[in-house]
Coordinates of C-alpha atoms and ligand atoms in Angstrom, one line a residue:
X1 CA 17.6 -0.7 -0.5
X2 CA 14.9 -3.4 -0.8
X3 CA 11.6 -1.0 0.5
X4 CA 9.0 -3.8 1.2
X5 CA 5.2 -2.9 1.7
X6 CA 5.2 -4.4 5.0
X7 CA 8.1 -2.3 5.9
X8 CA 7.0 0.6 5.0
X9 CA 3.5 0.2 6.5
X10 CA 4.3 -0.7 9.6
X11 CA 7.2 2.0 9.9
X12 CA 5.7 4.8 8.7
X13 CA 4.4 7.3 11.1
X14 CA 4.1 4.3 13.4
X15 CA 7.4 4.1 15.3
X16 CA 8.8 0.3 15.3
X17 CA 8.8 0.5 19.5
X18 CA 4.4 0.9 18.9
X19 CA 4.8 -2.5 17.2
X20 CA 5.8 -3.5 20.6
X21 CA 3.4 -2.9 22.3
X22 CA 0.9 -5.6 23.8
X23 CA -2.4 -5.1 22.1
X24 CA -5.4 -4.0 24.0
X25 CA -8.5 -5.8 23.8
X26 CA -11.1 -4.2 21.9
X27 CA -12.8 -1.7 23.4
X28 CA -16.2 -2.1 22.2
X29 CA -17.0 -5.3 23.0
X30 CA -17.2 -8.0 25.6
X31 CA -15.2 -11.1 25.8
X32 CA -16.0 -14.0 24.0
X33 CA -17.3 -16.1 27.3
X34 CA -17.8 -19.6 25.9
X35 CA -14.6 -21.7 25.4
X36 CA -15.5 -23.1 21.6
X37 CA -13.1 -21.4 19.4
X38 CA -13.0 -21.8 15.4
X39 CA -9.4 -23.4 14.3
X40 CA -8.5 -21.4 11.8
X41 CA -6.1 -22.3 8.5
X42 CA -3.9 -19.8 7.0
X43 CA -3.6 -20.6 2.9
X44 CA -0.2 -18.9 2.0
X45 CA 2.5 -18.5 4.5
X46 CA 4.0 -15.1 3.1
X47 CA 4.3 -11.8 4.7
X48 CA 0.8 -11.0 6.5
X49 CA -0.1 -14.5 7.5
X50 CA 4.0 -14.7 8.8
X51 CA 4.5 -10.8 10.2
X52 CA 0.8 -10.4 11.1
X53 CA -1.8 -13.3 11.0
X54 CA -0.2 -16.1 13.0
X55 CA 1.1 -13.4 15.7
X56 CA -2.5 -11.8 15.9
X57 CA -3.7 -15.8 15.8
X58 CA -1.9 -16.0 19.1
X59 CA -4.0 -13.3 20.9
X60 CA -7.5 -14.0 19.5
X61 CA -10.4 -15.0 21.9
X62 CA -12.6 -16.7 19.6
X63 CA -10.3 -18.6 17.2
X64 CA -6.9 -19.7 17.1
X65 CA -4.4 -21.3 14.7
X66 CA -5.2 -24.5 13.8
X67 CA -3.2 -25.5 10.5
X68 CA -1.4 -24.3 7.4
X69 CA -1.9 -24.5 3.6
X70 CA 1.8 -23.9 1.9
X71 CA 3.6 -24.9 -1.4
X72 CA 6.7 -24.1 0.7
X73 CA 8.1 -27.7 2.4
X74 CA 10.7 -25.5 4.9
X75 CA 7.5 -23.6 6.0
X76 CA 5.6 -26.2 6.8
X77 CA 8.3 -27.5 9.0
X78 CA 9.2 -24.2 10.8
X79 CA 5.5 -23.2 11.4
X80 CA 4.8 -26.6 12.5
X81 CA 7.7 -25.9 15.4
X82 CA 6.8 -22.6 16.1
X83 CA 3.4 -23.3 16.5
X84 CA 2.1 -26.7 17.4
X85 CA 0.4 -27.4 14.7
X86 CA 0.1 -31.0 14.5
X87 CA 1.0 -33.2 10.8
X88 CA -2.3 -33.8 9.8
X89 CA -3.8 -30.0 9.9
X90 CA -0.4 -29.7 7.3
X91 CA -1.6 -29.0 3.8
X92 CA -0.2 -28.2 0.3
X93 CA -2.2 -26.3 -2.6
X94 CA -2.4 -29.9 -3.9
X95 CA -3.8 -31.8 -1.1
X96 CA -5.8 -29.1 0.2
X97 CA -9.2 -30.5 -0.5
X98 CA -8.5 -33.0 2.0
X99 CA -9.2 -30.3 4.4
X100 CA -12.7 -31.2 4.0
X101 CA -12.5 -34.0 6.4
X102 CA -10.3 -32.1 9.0
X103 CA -12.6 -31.3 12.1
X104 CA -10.4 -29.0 14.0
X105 CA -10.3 -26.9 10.7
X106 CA -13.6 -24.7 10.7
X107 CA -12.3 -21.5 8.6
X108 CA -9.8 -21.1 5.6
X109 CA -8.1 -17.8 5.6
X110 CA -6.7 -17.4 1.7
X111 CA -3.9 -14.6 2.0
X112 CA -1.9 -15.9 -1.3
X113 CA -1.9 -13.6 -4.5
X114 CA -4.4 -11.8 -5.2
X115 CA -5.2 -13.8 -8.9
X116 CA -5.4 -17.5 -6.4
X117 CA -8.2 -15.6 -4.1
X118 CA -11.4 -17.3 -6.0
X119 CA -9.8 -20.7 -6.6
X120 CA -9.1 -21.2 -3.1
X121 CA -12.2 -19.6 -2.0
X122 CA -14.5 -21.8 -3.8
X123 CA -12.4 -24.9 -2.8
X124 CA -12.5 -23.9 0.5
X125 CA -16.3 -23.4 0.8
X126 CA -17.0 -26.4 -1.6
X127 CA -15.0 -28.4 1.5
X128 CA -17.9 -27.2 3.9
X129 CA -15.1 -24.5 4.9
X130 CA -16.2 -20.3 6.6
X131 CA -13.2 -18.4 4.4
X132 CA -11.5 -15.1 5.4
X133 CA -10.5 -13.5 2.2
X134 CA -8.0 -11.1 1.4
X135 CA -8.3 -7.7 -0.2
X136 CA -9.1 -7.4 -2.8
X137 CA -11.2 -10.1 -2.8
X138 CA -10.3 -11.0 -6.4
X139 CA -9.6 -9.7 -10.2
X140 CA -13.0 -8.7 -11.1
X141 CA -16.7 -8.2 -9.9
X142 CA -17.2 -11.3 -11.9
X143 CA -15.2 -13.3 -9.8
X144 CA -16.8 -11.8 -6.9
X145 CA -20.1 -13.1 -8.0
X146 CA -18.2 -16.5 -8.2
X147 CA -17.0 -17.0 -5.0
X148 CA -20.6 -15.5 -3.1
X149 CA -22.3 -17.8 -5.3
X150 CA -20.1 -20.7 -4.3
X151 CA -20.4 -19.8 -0.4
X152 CA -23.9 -19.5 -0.2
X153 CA -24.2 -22.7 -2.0
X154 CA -22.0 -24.5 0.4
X155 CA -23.9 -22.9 2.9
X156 CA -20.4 -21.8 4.6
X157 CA -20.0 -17.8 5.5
X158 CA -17.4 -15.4 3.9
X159 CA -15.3 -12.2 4.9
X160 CA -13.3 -10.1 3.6
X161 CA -9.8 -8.9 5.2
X162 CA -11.0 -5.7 6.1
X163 CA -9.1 -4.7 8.6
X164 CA -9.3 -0.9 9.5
X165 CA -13.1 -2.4 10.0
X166 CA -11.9 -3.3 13.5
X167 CA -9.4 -0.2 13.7
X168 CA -11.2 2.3 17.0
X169 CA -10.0 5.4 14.2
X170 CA -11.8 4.2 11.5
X171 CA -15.2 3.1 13.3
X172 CA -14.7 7.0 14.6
X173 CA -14.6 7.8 10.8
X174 CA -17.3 6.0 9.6
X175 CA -19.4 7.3 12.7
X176 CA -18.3 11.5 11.9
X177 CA -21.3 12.1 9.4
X178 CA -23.8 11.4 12.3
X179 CA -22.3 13.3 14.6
X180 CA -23.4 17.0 14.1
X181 CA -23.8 19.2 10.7
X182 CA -25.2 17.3 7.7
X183 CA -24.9 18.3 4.2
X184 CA -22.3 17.6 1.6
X185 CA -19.5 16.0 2.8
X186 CA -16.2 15.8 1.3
X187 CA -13.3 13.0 1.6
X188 CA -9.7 13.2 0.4
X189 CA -8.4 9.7 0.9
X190 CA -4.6 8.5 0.0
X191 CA -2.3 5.8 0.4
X192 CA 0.6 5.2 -1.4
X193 CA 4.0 3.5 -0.8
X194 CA 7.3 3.2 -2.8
X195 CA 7.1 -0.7 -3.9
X196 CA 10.6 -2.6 -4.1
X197 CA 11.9 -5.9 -6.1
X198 CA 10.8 -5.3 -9.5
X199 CA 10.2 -9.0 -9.8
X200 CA 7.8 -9.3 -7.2
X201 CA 3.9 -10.9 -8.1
X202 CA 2.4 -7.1 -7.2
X203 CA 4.1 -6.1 -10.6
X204 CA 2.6 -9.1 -12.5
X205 CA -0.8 -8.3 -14.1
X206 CA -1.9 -12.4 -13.8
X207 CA -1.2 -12.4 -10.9
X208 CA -2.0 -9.0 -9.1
X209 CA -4.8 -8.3 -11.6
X210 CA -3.1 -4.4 -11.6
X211 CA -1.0 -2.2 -9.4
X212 CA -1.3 0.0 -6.3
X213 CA -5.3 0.6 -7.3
X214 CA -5.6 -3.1 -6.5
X215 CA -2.9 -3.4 -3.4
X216 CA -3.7 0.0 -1.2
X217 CA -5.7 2.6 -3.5
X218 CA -8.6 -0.1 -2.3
X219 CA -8.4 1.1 1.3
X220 CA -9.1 5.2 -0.3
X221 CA -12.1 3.6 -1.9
X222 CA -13.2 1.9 1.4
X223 CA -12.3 4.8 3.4
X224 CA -14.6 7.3 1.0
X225 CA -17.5 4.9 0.7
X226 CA -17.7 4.1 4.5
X227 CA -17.1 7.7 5.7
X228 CA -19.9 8.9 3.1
X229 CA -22.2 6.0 4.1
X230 CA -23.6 5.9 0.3
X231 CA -22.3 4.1 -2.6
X232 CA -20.7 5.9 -5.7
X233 CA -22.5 6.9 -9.1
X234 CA -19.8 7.9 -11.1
X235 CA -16.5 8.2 -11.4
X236 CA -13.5 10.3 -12.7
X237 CA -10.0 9.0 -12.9
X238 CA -6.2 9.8 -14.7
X239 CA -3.3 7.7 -14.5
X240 CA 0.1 8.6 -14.6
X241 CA 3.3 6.5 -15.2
X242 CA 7.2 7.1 -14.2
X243 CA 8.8 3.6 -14.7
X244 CA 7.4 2.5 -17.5
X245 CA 9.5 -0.8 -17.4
X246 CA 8.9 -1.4 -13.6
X247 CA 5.2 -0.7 -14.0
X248 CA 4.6 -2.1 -17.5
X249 CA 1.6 -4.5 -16.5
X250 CA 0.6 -2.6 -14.2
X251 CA -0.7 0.9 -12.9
X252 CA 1.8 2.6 -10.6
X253 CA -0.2 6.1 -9.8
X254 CA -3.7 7.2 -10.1
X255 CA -6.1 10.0 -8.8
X256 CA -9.9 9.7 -9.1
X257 CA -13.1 11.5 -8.1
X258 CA -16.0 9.8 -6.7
X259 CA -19.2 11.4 -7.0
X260 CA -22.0 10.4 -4.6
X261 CA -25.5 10.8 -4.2
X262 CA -26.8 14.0 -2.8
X263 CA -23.7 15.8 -4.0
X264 CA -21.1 14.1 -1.5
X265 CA -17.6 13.6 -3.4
X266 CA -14.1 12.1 -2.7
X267 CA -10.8 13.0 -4.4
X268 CA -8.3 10.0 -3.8
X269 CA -4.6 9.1 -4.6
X270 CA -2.9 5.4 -4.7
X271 CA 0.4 5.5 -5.7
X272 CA 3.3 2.7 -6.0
X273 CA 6.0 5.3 -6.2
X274 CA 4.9 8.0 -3.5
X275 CA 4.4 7.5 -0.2
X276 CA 0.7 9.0 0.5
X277 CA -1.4 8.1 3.8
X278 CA -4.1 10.0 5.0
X279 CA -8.0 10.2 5.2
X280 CA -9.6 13.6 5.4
X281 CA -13.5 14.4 6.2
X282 CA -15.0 17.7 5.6
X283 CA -18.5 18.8 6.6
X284 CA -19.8 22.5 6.2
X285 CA -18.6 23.1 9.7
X286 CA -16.4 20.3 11.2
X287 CA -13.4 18.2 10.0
X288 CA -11.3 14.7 10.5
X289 CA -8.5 13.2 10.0
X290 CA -5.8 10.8 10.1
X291 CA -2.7 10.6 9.6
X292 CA -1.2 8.2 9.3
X293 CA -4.3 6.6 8.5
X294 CA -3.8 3.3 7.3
X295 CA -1.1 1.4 9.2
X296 CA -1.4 -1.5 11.0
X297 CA -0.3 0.3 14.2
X298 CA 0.3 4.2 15.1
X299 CA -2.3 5.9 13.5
X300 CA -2.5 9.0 14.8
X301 CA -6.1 11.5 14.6
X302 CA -7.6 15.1 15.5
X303 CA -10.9 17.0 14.5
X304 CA -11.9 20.5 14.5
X305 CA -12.7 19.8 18.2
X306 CA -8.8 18.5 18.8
X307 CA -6.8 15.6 19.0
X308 CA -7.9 11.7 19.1
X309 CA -7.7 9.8 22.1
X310 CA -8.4 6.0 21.2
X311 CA -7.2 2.9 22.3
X312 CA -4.2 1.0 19.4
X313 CA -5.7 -2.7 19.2
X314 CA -4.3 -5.1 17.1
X315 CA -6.5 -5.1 14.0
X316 CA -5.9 -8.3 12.8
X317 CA -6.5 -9.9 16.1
X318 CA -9.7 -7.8 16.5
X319 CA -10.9 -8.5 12.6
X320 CA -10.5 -12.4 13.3
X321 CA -12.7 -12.4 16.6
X322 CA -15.0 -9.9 15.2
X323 CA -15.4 -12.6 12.0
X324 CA -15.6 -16.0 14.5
X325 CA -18.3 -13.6 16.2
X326 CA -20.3 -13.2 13.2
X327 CA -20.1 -16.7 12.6
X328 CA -21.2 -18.1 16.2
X329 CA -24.2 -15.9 16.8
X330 CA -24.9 -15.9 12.7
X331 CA -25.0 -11.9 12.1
X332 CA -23.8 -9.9 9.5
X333 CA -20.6 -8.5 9.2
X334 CA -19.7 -5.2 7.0
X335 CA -16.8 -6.4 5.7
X336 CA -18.5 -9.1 3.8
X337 CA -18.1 -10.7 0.3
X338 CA -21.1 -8.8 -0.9
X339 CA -18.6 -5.5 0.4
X340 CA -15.5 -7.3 -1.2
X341 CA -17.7 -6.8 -4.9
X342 CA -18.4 -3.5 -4.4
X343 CA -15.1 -2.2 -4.5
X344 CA -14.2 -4.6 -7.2
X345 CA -17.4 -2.6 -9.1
X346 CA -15.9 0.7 -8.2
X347 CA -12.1 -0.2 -9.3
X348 CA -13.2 -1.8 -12.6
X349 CA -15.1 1.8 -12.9
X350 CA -11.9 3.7 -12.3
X351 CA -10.0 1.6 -14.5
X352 CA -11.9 2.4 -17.2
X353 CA -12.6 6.0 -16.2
X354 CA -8.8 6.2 -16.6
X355 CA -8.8 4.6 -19.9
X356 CA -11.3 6.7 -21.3
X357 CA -10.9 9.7 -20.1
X358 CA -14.4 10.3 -19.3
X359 CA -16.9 9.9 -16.5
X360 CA -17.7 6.4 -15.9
X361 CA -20.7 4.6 -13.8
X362 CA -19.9 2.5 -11.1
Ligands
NDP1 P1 3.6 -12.5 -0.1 O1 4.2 -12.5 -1.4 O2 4.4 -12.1 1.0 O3 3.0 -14.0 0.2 C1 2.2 -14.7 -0.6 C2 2.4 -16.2 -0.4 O4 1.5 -16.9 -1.2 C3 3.8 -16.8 -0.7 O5 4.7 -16.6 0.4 C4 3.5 -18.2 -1.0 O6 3.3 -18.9 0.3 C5 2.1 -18.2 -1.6 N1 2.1 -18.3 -3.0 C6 1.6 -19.3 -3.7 N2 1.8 -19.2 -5.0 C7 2.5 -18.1 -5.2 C8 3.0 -17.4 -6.4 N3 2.8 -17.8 -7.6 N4 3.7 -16.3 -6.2 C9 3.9 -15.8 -5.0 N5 3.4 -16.4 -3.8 C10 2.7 -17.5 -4.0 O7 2.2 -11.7 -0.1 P2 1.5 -11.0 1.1 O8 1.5 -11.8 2.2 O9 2.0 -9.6 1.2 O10 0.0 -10.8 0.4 C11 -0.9 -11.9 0.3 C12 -2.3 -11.4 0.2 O11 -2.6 -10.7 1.4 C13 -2.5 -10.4 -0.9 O12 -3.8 -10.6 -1.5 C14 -2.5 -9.0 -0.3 O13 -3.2 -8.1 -1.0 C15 -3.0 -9.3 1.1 N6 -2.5 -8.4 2.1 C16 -3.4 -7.8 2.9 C17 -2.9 -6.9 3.9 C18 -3.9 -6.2 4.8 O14 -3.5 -5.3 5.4 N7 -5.1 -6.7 4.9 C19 -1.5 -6.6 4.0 C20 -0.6 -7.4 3.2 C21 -1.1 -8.3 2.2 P3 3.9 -20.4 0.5 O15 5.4 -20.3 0.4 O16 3.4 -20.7 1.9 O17 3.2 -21.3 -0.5

């Protein structure tokens, strides 16, 4: 059986009658009360921008679909019926700098291969464009660099598709440091899934840049560094390989330690072969946790003090309107390209860790 990521994402743990459900405005915040909303383009009509964008698109208070980018003609034509989306907000990856001219496009939302991220990026902000990028933001720090550089030159703001940003559990895990006994704290983070077609780009080093580290182990580095509040020193890493001919470009399952200042640490698991999903905190007297932790829907919660009772929103929908936010009131967002680099500093530091066998600086 053909076990996509999707699938198994939004299946796990989750329930598919959850997936039903009508999503629940954020809690946090008010509604957007003016009527300008940003017309968003989505660059790559694959899974998340077909299964999860364009739905989420449909609920958002502060933006809304507004065109496609696609090297796919029968896309562009179904799309175009589903959604209304007029002829001329219809671009391919060849026309696309047109898009520069388009006034009911104000954002670019790249959600193609991972190795297309900083091409589109900077062609999107070099046609005056805001871009939603997503994870990982690109193949290396250096490419990071790149595509800040190019959007603060443009003068156009970026973000990265962070999406368990917007997710009520994970603000509650970010916020459980503050929240009573200091001292060391200590994450286990995981997430892993069992990856299907053995053809597919996520098994191509050119065009992944590398393997479940790069896909999902990224949300256990998130997840460590945002429930620690502090940025890595060092880390320690080991790699392991079952299918070598499956997984020969790239890495199917790693562990690593993070070490942090003041003696906080993490111990994380990605895996493209195991199913792993779960995000433990431990202080000296209280814990957290979720599982499953990082689904689109479902995730369930409890602490030392019992179980978590927080609203499901749709994180997508949520992530979008929190992004068109920072944009009309010109604020900062944490999911940022500046935070897109640092896990790109903190992989190629695991990478190498791995390599090396040795403790490695981020
Ligand atoms: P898919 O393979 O489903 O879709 C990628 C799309 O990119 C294709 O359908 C195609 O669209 C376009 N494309 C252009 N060139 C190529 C090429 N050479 N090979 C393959 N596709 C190409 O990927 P996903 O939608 O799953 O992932 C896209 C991005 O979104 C990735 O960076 C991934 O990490 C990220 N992602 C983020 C998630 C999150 O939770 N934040 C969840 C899932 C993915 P077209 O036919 O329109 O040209």
């Amino acid at each position: 059986m053909k076990y996509t990521r999707r699938k198994f994402i939004t299946t796990l743990g989750a329930g598919s009658a959850l997936l039903m459900l009508p999503a629940i405005p954020t809690f946090s915040e008010p509604l957007f009360s003016g009527d300008k909303k940003l017309g968003v383009a989505l660059v790559g009509l694959g899974n998340y921008a077909t299964h999860e964008l364009a739905p989420a698109l449909q609920k958002t208070s502060r933006c809304y679909l507004s065109g496609i980018v696609t090297g796919t003609l029968a896309k562009a034509q179904k799309w175009k019926d589903q959604y209304n989306i007029p002829d001329k907000n219809i671009y391919n990856y060849q026309n696309f700098d047109r898009i520069a001219d388009n006034k009911s496009i104000d954002v670019v939302y790249v959600v193609l291969p991972n190795s297309m991220h900083r091409e589109f990026v900077i062609r999107a902000a070099k046609a005056g464009k805001h871009v939603f990028c997503e994870k990982p933001m690109a193949l290396s720090s250096k490419e990071c660099e790149e595509m800040i550089a190019a959007c603060k030159k443009a003068g156009v703001r970026l973000f990265v598709g962070y999406r368990l940003h917007s997710d009520p559990f994970h603000k509650a895990a970010m916020k459980f440091r503050t929240e009573g006994d200091s001292g060391v704290i200590y994450v286990q983070s995981e997430f892993g899934f069992k990856i299907g077609d053995p053809t597919q780009w996520r098994l191509k080093k050119a065009l992944a840049g590398g393997g479940a580290m790069m896909d999902v182990g990224i949300y256990a580095i998130q997840a460590a560094r945002y429930c620690i509040g502090k940025e890595p020193i060092s880390v320690t890493a080991q790699e392991y390989k079952t299918g070598y001919k499956k997984f020969a470009e790239v890495d199917e399952t790693i562990t690593w330690q993070m070490q942090f200042p003041g003696g906080h640490v993490s111990n994380s698991s990605t895996s493209y072969s195991v199913p792993l999903n779960n995000l433990y905190i431990s202080t000296e007297r209280r814990w957290f946790n979720l599982m499953p932790a990082f689904n689109y829907a479902g995730i369930k919660g409890s602490t030392n003090r019992g179980e978590l009772n927080l609203p499901e929103v749709n994180q997508q929908a949520v992530q979008m309107d929190t992004f068109s936010k920072c944009i009309f009131d010109n604020t900062e967002s944490d999911a940022s390209g500046e935070e897109g680099l640092k896990d790109l500093k903190v992989i190629e530091a695991i990478y190498k860790a791995a390599k090396s066998g040795t403790k490695t600086k981020v």
